Amino acid sequence: MPGSTGPDCVIKTVMCADYNNLAAGTPRQIEPCRIYRCWLTSTQPIGRQCDNSDYTPGKSNEYRNTSYRALAARQRAQACPTDDVVVNDLRTSVKPDAWVGQPLERREDAALLTGNGRYADDLGTRPGTLYAAFVRSPHAHARIKSIDMTRALAMAGVRTVLVGSDVRDWSRPFVVGVKQPMEHWCLAVDKVRYVGEPVALVVAQDRYIAEDALDLIEVEYDQITATVDVEAAIGESAPLLHEAVGSNVVSDRQFAYGKPDAGFASAAHRVSLKVLYPRNSCTPIETYVAVAEFGSDGDYDVLSNFMGPFSLHAVMSLALKVPASGLRLRMPRDGGGSFGVKQGVFPYIVALCLASRKAGAPVKWVEDRLEHLLAATSSTGRVSDIEAAVDDDGRIVALSYDQLDDCGAYLRAPEPATFYRMHGCLTGAYRIPNLKVRNRVVLTNKTPAGLVRGFGGPQVYFALERLMQRIAVELNLDPLDVYRRNFINSSDFPYQAAAGALIDSGDYHAALDLAAKQGNLEQLLRRRDAARADGRLYGIGFAAIVEPSISNMGYITTVMTREARAKAGPKNGAITSATVSIDLLGAVTVNVASVPHGQGHITALSQVVADVFGLRPNDITVDVELDTRKDAWSVAEGNYSSRFAGAVAGTAHLAACKLRDKLAVIAAAQLECDAKDVVFSNGNVFLGQAPEQGLKFTRLASGPHWAPAVLPEGMSPGLRETAIWTPPQLEAPDEDDRINTSAAYGFAFDICGLEIDKDTGQVRIDRYVTAHDAGTLLNPALADGQIRGGFAQGVGAALMEEFAYRPDGSFASGTFADYLVPTAVEIPEPIIAHLETPSPFTPLGAKGIGEGNNMSTPVCIANAIADALGPDVDPEKIVLPMTPTRMIELIAPAETPPADFKPTMAGDGERFSTSGSIDIAAPLEAVNRVLHDARALARVIPGCRQLEALGDDRYVGDVSLSVGLVKISFHVEMSIVDEEPMQRIRLSGKGVGTLGTAEGDGRVLLSRTDTGTRLEYTYAFTLTGKIVAVGARMIESATGIVLQQLFQRLGRVASGRAPAAGLWRWLTRLFGRKT
Amino acid sequence: MKKLAHAPHTIALRLNGVERSGECEPRTLLSDFLRYRLGATGVHVGCEHGVCGACTVTIDGAAQRSCLTLAVAAEGRDVTTAEGLAPVGEQLSVLQAAFRRHHALQCGYCTPGILMSCTDFLKREANPSESQVREMLSGHLCRCTGYTNIVNAILEAAATINAATAGKDPAGPEVDSQRSDAGSDV
């Protein structure tokens, strides 16, 4: 049971800030301090009520003794001889009984648990609000020839349809960080470049009608060959997505830091590896929501669950051709999960703004799950060739990356940030002086990539940490020795990495030791020995990651050359705002420009601010809604890049300090003392140690509202302070392309023990250990929540999740039955350990912690799998996600399918095949007649609306089928390509519909039986386009049933009876959507 | 046929103990009806194909996906949502309080559905093992928590309910003293 043993005491000298002097604008004083705690997370109940009705001023409180801090103290006492224990709380401005650091229960939860959340779709809309539905491309790559919306507009309840020509008239293409002649509009204007790309937007009086009308919009396309594979996309002959660019590579940058070539030339060993990182997403359970209204002043008012970065507000405003003040964006209190993904709603916001303009009414849209999986966003796929120059004992002398990023069909802001977010710390946790990098940004016919939790980290560390494993294997070294020899030393912080990251603080060796000890690595090694002796596949993997937080606005300009940067002007910083105010009854309110999606901002901020004013967290009102027209906000803000703990909470602390200092001056006048001697504690304001002679906080704090004339001389009235902070360490890229990409860098060291089932290929995680250093923890229970969530997503990315595309660009992961997300039975509980080396660069010493396991877990599991599979398996065959099928391919010989009639298949779409036989109670001649009679066939084919014969062996007609969520209408052409009369018919056909195309080929054998005719069929077909996304499994099983039924109907028609419709009706019901 | 499909029907049902009614088309999903007609916005829609479980409600005590149920099918039935779980006069039920204590939610979007499945489950399985809880939970997708805190909350709630039923624990349902203005969090 985790928590049953105490951790080692880790006592190191690090640099940290003197927080007394961290009021805004004060120069930071750096002085030596100590790590003051490390602990292991207990899996026992952790939270206590944040109410402190049992709080007795000046006394130790029982409930706090159940907290992390007490647990840590107990563990320290048990684990270390007292002489060695130095418990030194370095946060000198934070009292030992501070709220910060307590694993309090969440203030958000009472509302969320009782159905009283205020998510975007829960908020009211104006009377007359209309609803939108998007017509989306069924093709990965095609020219739009025409859009006919006549029938849709004639439908009752449909108000208007927005198309590309409107978009051209009223907006501009989105700006992007790479200057190339390519245009991305909110709706496709001439070409479609991915399956699911919005082509038109129907606006109707309700959502059901809008969705009905989608079927009535006829879009004619000219299909073009799609470019799907990223390595093929860079080839000379690859079809071009944006012809004017002349290539699918829209940016190609090379960097060298130190002397990499010399390092490689003189190295004792070179270890290299090619790895792929797939496209996946954290798929929040709440999908995109936006309500937009075009105002009479020509401005736009939007409510959406967009969460930032607010730099994208500029992208939207520019696209809408309004100043930033002309786009009012409001974000609700509660968000149903973002993980970065909600960033991708921004093009839809622009489309809805224009739809509102066209409709003359507010327009609302709630994305459905198919739309979300198909077209919302994706992590950036990456192909990395990584190589290290290594000396004999495993020290890395030089490192080289050659990376291709698969950004999808359009380079959509903030791309190509997946590359550049990590750029400064590409050397990870290691002292590697020489580095070279080539970054190529590639476009393919897939959904545009964007923010997905970990953003850049999973891609980099999947290459770097797999390489670390290979170095240990190839040099026959203990992997932990390789880590220890390469880690940045604790005495080296702040450490400037080769590419420019100024890594603020840490103790990587201590974190490794902590993980190994708390995870009982010794025991895992013994387990591995025993399992291997038994012939089982057991492996142990490791991963060390540096986790950047608080992104530098300037990092994206690293994609530009030095000259281009000089021309464009500098970009840097990570500006953050927070406002603290006191109302006329003396209560404190905090407002921040960070839009939470479950991270517990309200709880953590109330802890931070309560400490400053000597109040209880429940006394603090936290306003996390954001209105871009009313609240303080700026370019770098929003809920991304793990910036909450370090930047947002830190800035709230600074704002609270400003206001508290003002109150201290007011109190000093009343208490007749010096302002610096005023104490704020337990709801009172007093001098020194005499709370009984002090003032009630609420009385002191409400006074300035009612009697501004009695304020100390020279003091401005009002009790509202906004702090605006940016870390000065975040500068623009320098002349040599060095860039400090983030303000703070946390650390995680993970260990995974797992076993692969030889029979099923299933991976079973035996133990997962994750040791984190995120600086000061504001609320350890919230921090652990972030770790557990990131870990679960990491397990999903490692073993289950992938947006699958077919060679023709069809998307094959359109439901949660196809895109598999881990459930409670797949996620084990990780052992979590913490170490705290506070950041000297953030106001509270805190760093981000939310993305670490998205970065470390996939590769840690991959390393454990590599270890389990052993040296005989090609390391480059370890490809994410490591599904049982992929595992079986690596551990078991391939089975050869029995050879038989093989229908020839055209196209690269999703392939299906089925075969069977049926006895028909009708003579062979009658059956044969039906097969050649268009009118009879029309009655036989399920869903056939009409069928017409064109000559003896060709038919054309219309067929509608409902499979899964989607109703598919095909215009079908069939022909008999080969026939031996009365014995064998081969039928081939093609169907073209709104959701894609189908091509089929099959053979029917006829033979006489005692009771009539036996019909044996073998059919194969391919599907392309959007239809593939709804579920291969469902299509396969549905097809079997449909064909079976088709031939039953054939029998009935041939024997002169009416076809029974029961089964088909049942099928339609089973798979039907809202019909 | 088309006309019939769009003709409004009046649906009357019992929602969280209160008789309610509203108009809808025959094709209206129960999830949409509860949210937009009756205002039960605690019913969350996450996938509309029955996998994620966020929309789960109980109908006559049995947990069901409201996104795969037509509103007309709930005529005359007893429907409970997360809004109706806390006993009268309490802010939170034992189960809800255990979720808060264990940090068993983050964004909270999947939570109402999970609470409804748990409510049905704990009635049928008073003393579940961890693996039974995980099996039941596997009908729900949560992308924030990694599930363990949810499992712990459910196990603790089961133990609390059992103890209360056996008359051993006088504590009863957890009373929220976190805020004096119970019920509105902000």
XYZ file of N, CA and C in Angstrom, chain A residues 101 192 283 381 671 839 1062:
21
model
N -0.848 24.714 0.485
C -0.197 23.473 0.879
C -1.147 22.474 1.494
N -11.760 21.292 -50.299
C -11.787 20.686 -48.969
C -10.499 19.895 -48.825
N -9.909 14.274 -25.781
C -11.360 14.198 -25.956
C -12.181 14.556 -24.714
N 0.871 14.712 -35.065
C 1.622 13.483 -35.329
C 3.076 13.834 -35.622
N -4.429 51.919 14.256
C -3.778 51.234 15.382
C -2.599 52.033 15.934
N 10.305 27.165 -7.487
C 10.873 27.949 -8.571
C 11.256 29.325 -8.059
N -39.761 -6.709 -42.018
C -39.579 -6.669 -40.567
C -38.137 -6.513 -40.122
